[in-house]
Amino acid sequence: MNIVHISAECYPAAKAGGLGDVVGALPKYQALLGHKTSVVMPFYHNKFRNENHFESIFTGKAKLGWHNYTFNVLVPQGLDLGYELCMIDIPGLFDRPDIYSYDDDTERFITFQVATINWMNMQDTVPDVVHCHDGQTGFIPFFMNKIKDYERLKDIKTIYTIHNGQYQGQFDWDKLHYLPPFHSFFNGILDWDNAINPVACAIKSVDKVTTVSPSYMEEVQYSMGGLEKLLQIERGKCTGILNGIDNDIWNPATDTMLEKKYLARTLVSGKRANKDWLCNVYGLDKEKPLFVFIGRLAIEKGADILPQAIYYAFAKLGREFNILVLGSGDKDIEGGLLHLEHQLKGNYCSYIGYNEKLSHTMYAGADFLLMPSRVEPCGLNQLYALRYGTVPVVRRTGGLRDTVIDIGDGGFGICHDQCTAGDVIYSIERGLQLYQDQKRFSKIRKEIMQIDHSWTKAASDYIELYTK
Ligand code: ADP
């Protein structure tokens, strides 16, 4: 099969979260199953651009309202990613360092989609499957199905994966002219709640919809930022497929970002070296158990309760453990986390920002990973934690429910039901009790490193779905 993935993120070219990890890995594992895979994404002016050379393979035009943008399709040279990476360079819209959060994101991602489909329409061969990821690519299936200029692409099967249902990118109908012209008869496909909604449009237009875990598929039927009814109506074409992890990148035995690599056999010394490094750099006591949080500082991640939970955890349980936070996002949460540093010096520290290397060292050096998420479509952090022998402490929701079993139920993690400071503190307390029982703790750490969450199964589940 010839499969094209379209996405705003793809690791290592650009990553803001799990979407980047998934799109960077899934095509590689599908290619290993014998399929031709490629990824189409925007060309950002970021580190990846500065560190690589690119060849231009196509130049075209993409219209956004009255504006006609020139775009180039660039392919990185001398990189073996396991799939073909095609990057759409649109000067004026994407020659900036960040992926999202600009005022003109609507204009940027519509133009990206128009450029992508114009280019696909000009190629000699068309793919068998077009797999779109999240709202930034939600119009592509509609363009393919309903716009005369792209009739050649009409019979290609389309699939849309919801990685995050919260960010829908809806905009007012007065921007309708941004889209290529089509018969007004189809306006209803674009509409949700009196706005143009790319996620709703994708769900209505595609052959199959997937979410990144089975539990999240259940949850979106009653909570998905206003689209619940639509998901209920379209339920028949929806499936939940649990994400995998890229074992080539997330492997403590080969991870070059670590202070010391390790196997299950050498877990104790390996984790010790990484923990020592973290404690030295962030002024924490090496002898105490270390809890970490890594992720976007957003309400859906439960990050808003962290400052309160951290403060009262130390107040209630004493200063016999440490917490290190890595993340960025909501300014109030960032402020709340930074504010605690002075009061909790020696036990707590936060790194506000994005740091890939530090995240790897934290998965390796930590004893426990905190994930108090309100919403977690799949969650990759807990899967990375398992692979690095770090015990996950999670709220039972979405993919966390599907992947972490509580130690009280014969499992290997610590689970709580509510996204509240009280539940997090109680879970930390349970973590400390587990840590006291070093024999049991050590056994669990070794066992969780062996759990297989590789992409091999999920990649073939997607192929099976395309085949259907
Ligand atoms: P999301 O909802 O953000 O996509 P996931 O759990 O699916 O959540 O994926 C998060 C990914 O982003 C993981 O690879 C995690 O390590 C990474 N990540 C999140 N925040 C940061 C950060 N501040 N620095 C480094 N990596 C981060």
Coordinates of C-alpha atoms and ligand atoms in Angstrom, one line a residue:
M1 CA 0.0 0.0 0.0
N2 CA 1.1 3.6 -0.7
I3 CA 0.3 5.5 2.5
V4 CA 0.6 9.3 3.0
H5 CA 0.5 10.8 6.5
I6 CA -0.3 14.5 6.8
S7 CA 0.5 16.3 10.1
A8 CA 1.6 19.5 11.7
E9 CA 4.3 17.7 13.7
C10 CA 6.7 14.8 13.0
Y11 CA 9.7 14.0 15.2
P12 CA 12.6 14.8 14.7
A13 CA 11.6 17.6 12.3
A14 CA 9.1 19.3 14.7
K15 CA 7.5 18.2 17.9
A16 CA 5.3 19.9 20.5
G17 CA 3.9 16.7 22.1
G18 CA 2.7 13.2 21.4
L19 CA 1.5 13.9 17.9
G20 CA 5.1 14.5 16.8
D21 CA 6.2 11.2 18.4
V22 CA 3.4 9.2 16.7
V23 CA 3.8 10.6 13.2
G24 CA 7.6 10.2 13.5
A25 CA 7.2 6.5 14.3
L26 CA 4.0 5.0 12.8
P27 CA 5.1 5.4 9.2
K28 CA 8.5 3.8 10.0
Y29 CA 6.8 0.7 11.4
Q30 CA 4.3 0.6 8.6
A31 CA 7.2 0.7 6.1
L32 CA 8.8 -2.2 8.0
L33 CA 5.6 -4.2 7.3
G34 CA 6.3 -3.7 3.6
H35 CA 4.3 -0.5 2.7
K36 CA 5.5 2.7 1.0
T37 CA 5.0 5.5 3.5
S38 CA 5.6 9.2 3.5
V39 CA 4.9 12.1 5.8
V40 CA 3.9 15.6 4.5
M41 CA 4.3 18.4 7.0
P42 CA 5.1 22.2 7.1
F43 CA 8.7 23.4 6.9
Y44 CA 9.3 25.4 10.0
H45 CA 12.4 27.6 10.5
N46 CA 13.6 25.7 13.5
K47 CA 16.6 23.6 14.7
F48 CA 15.9 20.8 12.2
R49 CA 16.0 23.3 9.3
N50 CA 19.3 24.7 10.5
E51 CA 20.9 21.3 10.9
N52 CA 20.0 19.7 7.6
H53 CA 20.2 20.2 3.9
F54 CA 17.1 20.0 1.7
E55 CA 16.4 19.4 -2.0
S56 CA 13.4 21.1 -3.6
I57 CA 11.3 18.6 -5.6
F58 CA 8.3 20.8 -6.5
T59 CA 7.2 24.4 -6.7
G60 CA 3.6 25.4 -6.8
K61 CA 1.0 28.0 -5.8
A62 CA -1.6 27.8 -3.0
K63 CA -4.5 30.3 -2.8
L64 CA -5.8 31.7 0.5
G65 CA -8.6 34.0 -0.4
W66 CA -7.2 36.7 -2.7
H67 CA -3.6 35.9 -1.7
N68 CA -1.6 33.5 -3.8
Y69 CA 1.3 31.9 -1.9
T70 CA 4.3 30.2 -3.6
F71 CA 5.4 27.0 -1.9
N72 CA 8.2 24.6 -2.3
V73 CA 8.2 20.9 -1.4
L74 CA 11.5 20.1 0.3
V75 CA 13.0 16.7 1.1
P76 CA 15.9 16.5 3.7
Q77 CA 19.0 15.0 2.3
G78 CA 21.1 12.2 3.8
L79 CA 18.7 11.2 6.5
D80 CA 17.3 7.7 7.0
L81 CA 14.1 8.1 8.9
G82 CA 12.5 4.9 7.5
Y83 CA 10.0 6.8 5.4
E84 CA 9.9 9.7 3.0
L85 CA 9.6 13.1 4.7
C86 CA 8.2 15.9 2.5
M87 CA 8.1 19.4 3.9
I88 CA 6.0 22.2 2.5
D89 CA 7.9 25.5 2.7
I90 CA 5.5 28.5 2.5
P91 CA 7.4 31.8 3.0
G92 CA 5.3 34.4 4.8
L93 CA 3.5 31.8 6.9
F94 CA 5.8 29.1 8.1
D95 CA 9.2 30.9 8.2
R96 CA 9.0 31.1 12.0
P97 CA 10.4 28.9 14.7
D98 CA 7.3 27.6 16.5
I99 CA 4.6 25.1 15.3
Y100 CA 1.5 26.8 16.8
S101 CA 0.3 29.7 18.8
Y102 CA 0.4 32.5 16.2
D103 CA -2.6 34.8 15.6
D104 CA -2.8 33.6 12.0
D105 CA -2.7 29.8 12.7
T106 CA -6.0 29.5 10.8
E107 CA -4.5 31.1 7.7
R108 CA -1.2 29.1 8.0
F109 CA -2.8 25.7 8.3
I110 CA -5.4 26.2 5.6
T111 CA -2.7 27.3 3.2
F112 CA -0.6 24.3 4.2
Q113 CA -3.5 22.0 3.4
V114 CA -4.2 23.7 0.1
A115 CA -0.5 23.5 -0.9
T116 CA -0.4 19.8 0.1
I117 CA -3.5 18.8 -1.9
N118 CA -2.4 20.9 -5.0
W119 CA 0.9 19.0 -4.9
M120 CA -0.7 15.6 -4.4
N121 CA -3.0 16.4 -7.3
M122 CA 0.0 17.1 -9.6
Q123 CA 1.9 13.9 -8.9
D124 CA 2.0 11.0 -11.4
T125 CA 0.7 8.4 -9.0
V126 CA -1.8 8.9 -6.2
P127 CA -1.6 7.2 -2.8
D128 CA -3.9 4.3 -1.7
V129 CA -4.6 5.9 1.7
V130 CA -4.3 9.4 3.1
H131 CA -4.0 9.5 6.8
C132 CA -4.7 12.9 8.4
H133 CA -3.7 13.7 12.0
D134 CA -5.5 16.3 14.1
G135 CA -7.4 19.5 13.2
Q136 CA -4.5 21.2 11.2
T137 CA -5.2 18.6 8.5
G138 CA -8.9 18.2 8.9
F139 CA -10.0 19.8 5.6
I140 CA -7.9 17.5 3.4
P141 CA -10.5 14.7 3.1
F142 CA -13.2 17.3 2.4
F143 CA -11.1 18.8 -0.4
M144 CA -10.5 15.4 -1.9
N145 CA -14.1 14.3 -1.8
K146 CA -16.0 17.5 -2.6
I147 CA -13.9 19.8 -4.8
K148 CA -14.0 19.4 -8.5
D149 CA -10.4 20.4 -9.1
Y150 CA -9.3 17.4 -7.0
E151 CA -11.6 14.9 -8.5
R152 CA -8.6 12.7 -9.3
L153 CA -8.1 12.1 -5.5
K154 CA -11.8 11.4 -4.8
D155 CA -11.5 7.6 -4.6
I156 CA -8.5 7.5 -2.3
K157 CA -9.4 6.2 1.2
T158 CA -9.1 8.6 4.0
I159 CA -8.6 8.2 7.7
Y160 CA -8.5 10.8 10.5
T161 CA -6.8 10.3 13.8
I162 CA -7.9 12.4 16.8
H163 CA -4.8 12.9 19.0
N164 CA -6.3 15.7 20.9
G165 CA -9.9 16.6 20.7
Q166 CA -9.7 19.8 22.7
Y167 CA -8.0 22.0 20.0
Q168 CA -10.4 22.1 17.2
G169 CA -9.3 25.3 15.4
Q170 CA -12.9 26.4 14.5
F171 CA -13.3 29.9 12.9
D172 CA -16.1 32.2 11.7
W173 CA -18.0 31.7 8.5
D174 CA -16.7 35.1 7.2
K175 CA -13.4 33.3 6.5
L176 CA -15.1 30.8 4.2
H177 CA -13.4 32.4 1.2
Y178 CA -10.0 31.1 2.5
L179 CA -11.0 27.6 1.3
P180 CA -10.9 26.6 -2.4
P181 CA -14.3 27.1 -4.1
F182 CA -16.9 24.3 -3.8
H183 CA -20.6 24.0 -4.2
S184 CA -22.5 25.7 -1.3
F185 CA -24.6 22.5 -1.1
F186 CA -21.7 21.1 1.0
N187 CA -21.5 23.9 3.5
G188 CA -23.1 21.7 6.2
I189 CA -20.1 19.4 6.2
L190 CA -17.9 22.2 7.4
D191 CA -20.3 23.5 10.0
W192 CA -20.5 22.7 13.7
D193 CA -22.2 25.1 16.1
N194 CA -22.4 27.9 13.5
A195 CA -18.6 27.9 12.9
I196 CA -16.3 26.3 10.4
N197 CA -14.8 23.4 12.3
P198 CA -11.9 21.4 10.7
V199 CA -12.2 18.6 13.2
A200 CA -16.0 18.2 12.7
C201 CA -15.4 18.5 8.9
A202 CA -12.8 15.7 9.1
I203 CA -15.0 13.4 11.1
K204 CA -17.9 13.8 8.7
S205 CA -15.8 13.4 5.6
V206 CA -13.4 10.5 6.2
D207 CA -13.9 6.8 5.7
K208 CA -12.5 5.9 9.2
V209 CA -11.9 7.9 12.4
T210 CA -9.5 6.7 15.1
T211 CA -8.5 7.9 18.5
V212 CA -5.2 7.0 20.1
S213 CA -6.6 4.6 22.7
P214 CA -9.8 2.6 23.1
S215 CA -10.8 4.3 26.4
Y216 CA -10.5 7.7 24.8
M217 CA -12.8 6.6 22.0
E218 CA -15.4 5.8 24.8
E219 CA -14.8 9.2 26.5
V220 CA -15.2 11.4 23.4
Q221 CA -18.7 10.1 23.0
Y222 CA -19.6 12.2 26.1
S223 CA -16.8 14.7 26.3
M224 CA -15.0 16.3 23.4
G225 CA -15.4 20.0 23.4
G226 CA -18.9 20.1 22.0
L227 CA -18.4 17.4 19.3
E228 CA -19.9 14.5 21.4
K229 CA -23.1 14.3 19.4
L230 CA -21.2 14.1 16.2
L231 CA -19.0 11.3 17.5
Q232 CA -22.1 9.4 18.6
I233 CA -23.6 9.7 15.2
E234 CA -20.4 8.6 13.4
R235 CA -19.7 5.9 15.9
G236 CA -19.9 3.2 13.3
K237 CA -16.7 4.4 11.6
C238 CA -14.7 5.0 14.8
T239 CA -12.1 2.8 16.4
G240 CA -9.6 3.3 19.2
I241 CA -6.0 2.1 18.5
L242 CA -3.5 2.4 21.3
N243 CA -0.3 4.2 20.4
G244 CA 3.0 2.5 20.5
I245 CA 6.4 3.9 21.3
D246 CA 9.5 4.0 19.1
N247 CA 11.8 1.5 20.8
D248 CA 14.7 2.7 18.7
I249 CA 14.5 6.2 20.2
W250 CA 13.1 5.3 23.6
N251 CA 15.5 2.7 24.7
P252 CA 17.6 3.1 27.9
A253 CA 20.2 0.7 26.6
T254 CA 21.0 2.9 23.5
D255 CA 19.7 6.4 24.4
T256 CA 22.5 8.8 23.7
M257 CA 20.7 11.6 25.7
L258 CA 21.2 9.8 29.0
E259 CA 24.1 10.4 31.4
K260 CA 24.4 6.6 31.6
K261 CA 22.7 3.9 29.5
Y262 CA 21.3 0.8 31.1
L263 CA 19.5 -2.5 30.7
A264 CA 17.0 -4.2 33.1
R265 CA 20.0 -6.1 34.4
T266 CA 22.0 -2.9 35.2
L267 CA 18.9 -0.8 36.1
V268 CA 20.1 0.1 39.6
S269 CA 23.4 1.6 38.6
G270 CA 22.0 3.1 35.4
K271 CA 19.1 4.9 37.1
R272 CA 21.4 5.9 40.0
A273 CA 23.8 7.7 37.6
N274 CA 20.9 9.6 35.9
K275 CA 19.3 10.5 39.2
D276 CA 22.6 11.7 40.6
W277 CA 23.0 14.0 37.6
L278 CA 19.5 15.4 38.0
C279 CA 20.0 15.9 41.7
N280 CA 23.3 17.7 41.2
V281 CA 22.0 20.0 38.6
Y282 CA 18.7 20.8 40.4
G283 CA 20.0 20.9 43.9
L284 CA 18.0 17.8 45.2
D285 CA 19.1 15.2 47.8
K286 CA 20.2 12.0 45.9
E287 CA 19.1 9.7 48.7
K288 CA 15.4 10.6 48.5
P289 CA 12.8 9.2 46.1
L290 CA 12.3 11.4 43.1
F291 CA 8.9 12.1 41.6
V292 CA 8.8 14.0 38.2
F293 CA 6.2 15.6 36.0
I294 CA 7.0 16.1 32.3
G295 CA 4.5 17.8 29.9
R296 CA 2.5 20.7 28.8
L297 CA 1.4 22.9 31.6
A298 CA -2.3 22.7 30.6
I299 CA -5.5 22.1 32.5
E300 CA -6.1 18.9 30.5
K301 CA -2.8 17.6 31.9
G302 CA -4.0 18.4 35.5
A303 CA -1.0 20.8 35.7
D304 CA -3.2 23.4 37.3
I305 CA -3.4 21.4 40.5
L306 CA 0.3 20.7 40.7
P307 CA 1.4 23.8 42.7
Q308 CA -1.2 23.1 45.4
A309 CA -0.6 19.4 45.3
I310 CA 3.2 19.8 45.6
Y311 CA 2.9 22.4 48.4
Y312 CA 0.5 20.3 50.5
A313 CA 2.3 17.0 49.7
F314 CA 5.4 18.3 51.5
A315 CA 3.4 19.9 54.2
K316 CA 1.5 16.6 54.9
L317 CA 4.2 14.0 54.2
G318 CA 7.3 15.8 55.3
R319 CA 10.4 16.5 53.2
E320 CA 11.4 12.9 52.6
F321 CA 11.1 13.0 48.9
N322 CA 11.8 15.3 45.9
I323 CA 9.8 16.6 43.0
L324 CA 11.2 17.9 39.6
V325 CA 8.9 19.4 37.0
L326 CA 9.6 20.0 33.3
G327 CA 7.1 21.8 31.2
S328 CA 5.7 25.0 29.8
G329 CA 2.4 26.4 28.8
D330 CA -0.1 28.3 30.9
K331 CA 1.6 31.3 32.4
D332 CA -0.3 31.2 35.7
I333 CA 0.7 27.5 36.2
E334 CA 4.3 28.4 35.3
G335 CA 4.2 31.2 37.9
G336 CA 2.7 29.0 40.5
L337 CA 5.4 26.3 40.0
L338 CA 8.2 28.8 40.0
H339 CA 6.9 30.5 43.1
L340 CA 7.2 27.2 45.2
E341 CA 11.0 26.9 44.5
H342 CA 12.1 29.3 47.2
Q343 CA 9.9 27.7 49.9
L344 CA 10.8 24.1 49.0
K345 CA 14.4 24.6 48.1
G346 CA 16.3 21.3 48.2
N347 CA 13.2 19.2 47.7
Y348 CA 11.6 20.7 44.6
C349 CA 12.7 22.4 41.4
S350 CA 11.0 23.2 38.1
Y351 CA 12.4 23.7 34.6
I352 CA 10.0 25.9 32.6
G353 CA 10.6 25.3 28.9
Y354 CA 10.9 22.5 26.4
N355 CA 14.0 20.3 26.7
E356 CA 14.1 16.9 24.9
K357 CA 17.4 15.8 26.4
L358 CA 16.3 16.7 30.0
S359 CA 13.0 14.8 29.5
H360 CA 15.0 11.6 28.6
T361 CA 17.2 11.9 31.6
M362 CA 14.2 12.5 33.8
Y363 CA 12.4 9.3 32.5
A364 CA 15.6 7.5 33.3
G365 CA 16.6 9.1 36.6
A366 CA 13.2 9.4 38.3
D367 CA 11.7 6.8 40.6
F368 CA 8.1 7.9 39.9
L369 CA 6.3 9.8 37.1
L370 CA 3.3 11.9 38.0
M371 CA 0.4 12.2 35.4
P372 CA -2.7 13.6 37.1
S373 CA -4.3 14.3 33.7
R374 CA -7.9 15.4 33.4
V375 CA -7.9 14.2 29.8
E376 CA -5.3 11.9 28.2
P377 CA -6.1 10.6 24.7
C378 CA -3.3 8.1 25.0
G379 CA -0.4 9.5 26.9
L380 CA 3.1 8.5 25.9
N381 CA 4.9 9.7 29.0
Q382 CA 3.7 6.7 31.1
L383 CA 4.9 4.3 28.3
Y384 CA 8.3 5.9 28.2
A385 CA 8.4 5.8 32.0
L386 CA 7.7 2.1 32.0
R387 CA 10.4 1.5 29.4
Y388 CA 12.9 3.3 31.6
G389 CA 11.9 1.5 34.8
T390 CA 10.0 4.4 36.4
V391 CA 6.8 3.7 38.2
P392 CA 3.8 5.7 36.7
V393 CA 1.5 7.5 39.1
V394 CA -1.6 8.3 37.0
R395 CA -5.2 9.4 37.1
R396 CA -7.4 6.7 35.5
T397 CA -8.5 8.3 32.3
G398 CA -8.2 7.7 28.5
G399 CA -5.0 5.8 27.6
L400 CA -3.7 5.9 31.2
R401 CA -6.6 3.6 32.1
D402 CA -5.6 1.3 29.2
T403 CA -2.0 1.1 30.1
V404 CA -1.4 1.3 33.8
I405 CA -2.6 -1.3 36.4
D406 CA -2.5 -0.4 40.0
I407 CA -0.2 -2.3 42.4
G408 CA -3.3 -3.1 44.5
D409 CA -4.7 -5.0 41.6
G410 CA -1.6 -7.0 41.0
G411 CA -0.1 -4.4 38.6
F412 CA 2.9 -2.1 38.5
G413 CA 1.6 1.5 38.8
I414 CA -0.2 3.8 41.2
C415 CA -3.7 4.9 40.1
H416 CA -6.1 7.4 41.4
D417 CA -9.6 8.4 40.2
Q418 CA -9.9 12.2 40.7
C419 CA -7.8 15.0 39.3
T420 CA -7.5 16.6 42.7
A421 CA -4.5 17.6 44.9
G422 CA -5.9 15.2 47.6
D423 CA -5.7 12.2 45.3
V424 CA -2.2 13.2 44.0
I425 CA -0.9 13.5 47.6
Y426 CA -2.4 10.2 48.6
S427 CA -0.8 8.6 45.5
I428 CA 2.6 10.1 46.5
E429 CA 2.1 8.6 49.9
R430 CA 1.5 5.2 48.4
G431 CA 4.5 5.7 46.2
L432 CA 6.6 6.4 49.3
Q433 CA 5.3 3.2 50.9
L434 CA 6.3 1.2 47.8
Y435 CA 9.7 2.8 47.8
Q436 CA 10.3 1.7 51.4
D437 CA 9.8 -1.9 50.3
Q438 CA 13.0 -1.9 48.1
K439 CA 12.7 -5.5 47.2
R440 CA 9.2 -5.1 45.7
F441 CA 10.1 -1.8 44.2
S442 CA 13.1 -3.2 42.5
K443 CA 11.1 -6.2 41.1
I444 CA 8.4 -3.9 39.7
R445 CA 11.0 -1.6 38.1
K446 CA 12.7 -4.5 36.3
E447 CA 9.3 -6.0 35.2
I448 CA 7.9 -2.8 33.7
M449 CA 11.0 -2.4 31.5
Q450 CA 10.0 -5.6 29.8
I451 CA 6.4 -4.6 28.9
D452 CA 6.1 -4.4 25.2
H453 CA 4.5 -1.2 23.9
S454 CA 6.3 -1.2 20.6
W455 CA 4.6 0.1 17.5
T456 CA 4.6 -3.3 15.8
K457 CA 1.1 -4.2 16.9
A458 CA -0.5 -0.8 16.4
A459 CA 1.1 -0.3 13.0
S460 CA -0.5 -3.6 11.8
D461 CA -3.8 -2.6 13.4
Y462 CA -3.8 0.5 11.2
I463 CA -3.0 -1.5 8.1
E464 CA -5.9 -3.8 8.9
L465 CA -8.2 -0.8 9.2
Y466 CA -6.9 0.7 5.9
T467 CA -7.5 -2.7 4.3
K468 CA -11.1 -2.8 5.5
Ligands
ADP1 P1 0.5 15.5 24.6 O1 -0.9 15.6 25.0 O2 1.3 16.7 25.0 O3 0.7 15.2 23.2 P2 1.7 12.9 25.2 O4 1.9 12.2 26.5 O5 1.0 12.2 24.1 O6 1.1 14.3 25.5 O7 3.2 13.3 24.6 C1 4.0 14.2 25.2 C2 5.4 14.1 24.6 O8 6.0 15.4 24.7 C3 6.4 13.2 25.3 O9 7.3 12.8 24.3 C4 7.0 14.1 26.3 O10 8.3 13.7 26.8 C5 7.1 15.4 25.5 N1 7.2 16.6 26.2 C6 6.1 17.3 26.7 N2 6.6 18.5 27.3 C7 7.9 18.5 27.2 C8 8.9 19.4 27.6 N3 8.6 20.5 28.3 N4 10.2 19.1 27.3 C9 10.5 18.0 26.6 N5 9.6 17.1 26.2 C10 8.3 17.3 26.5

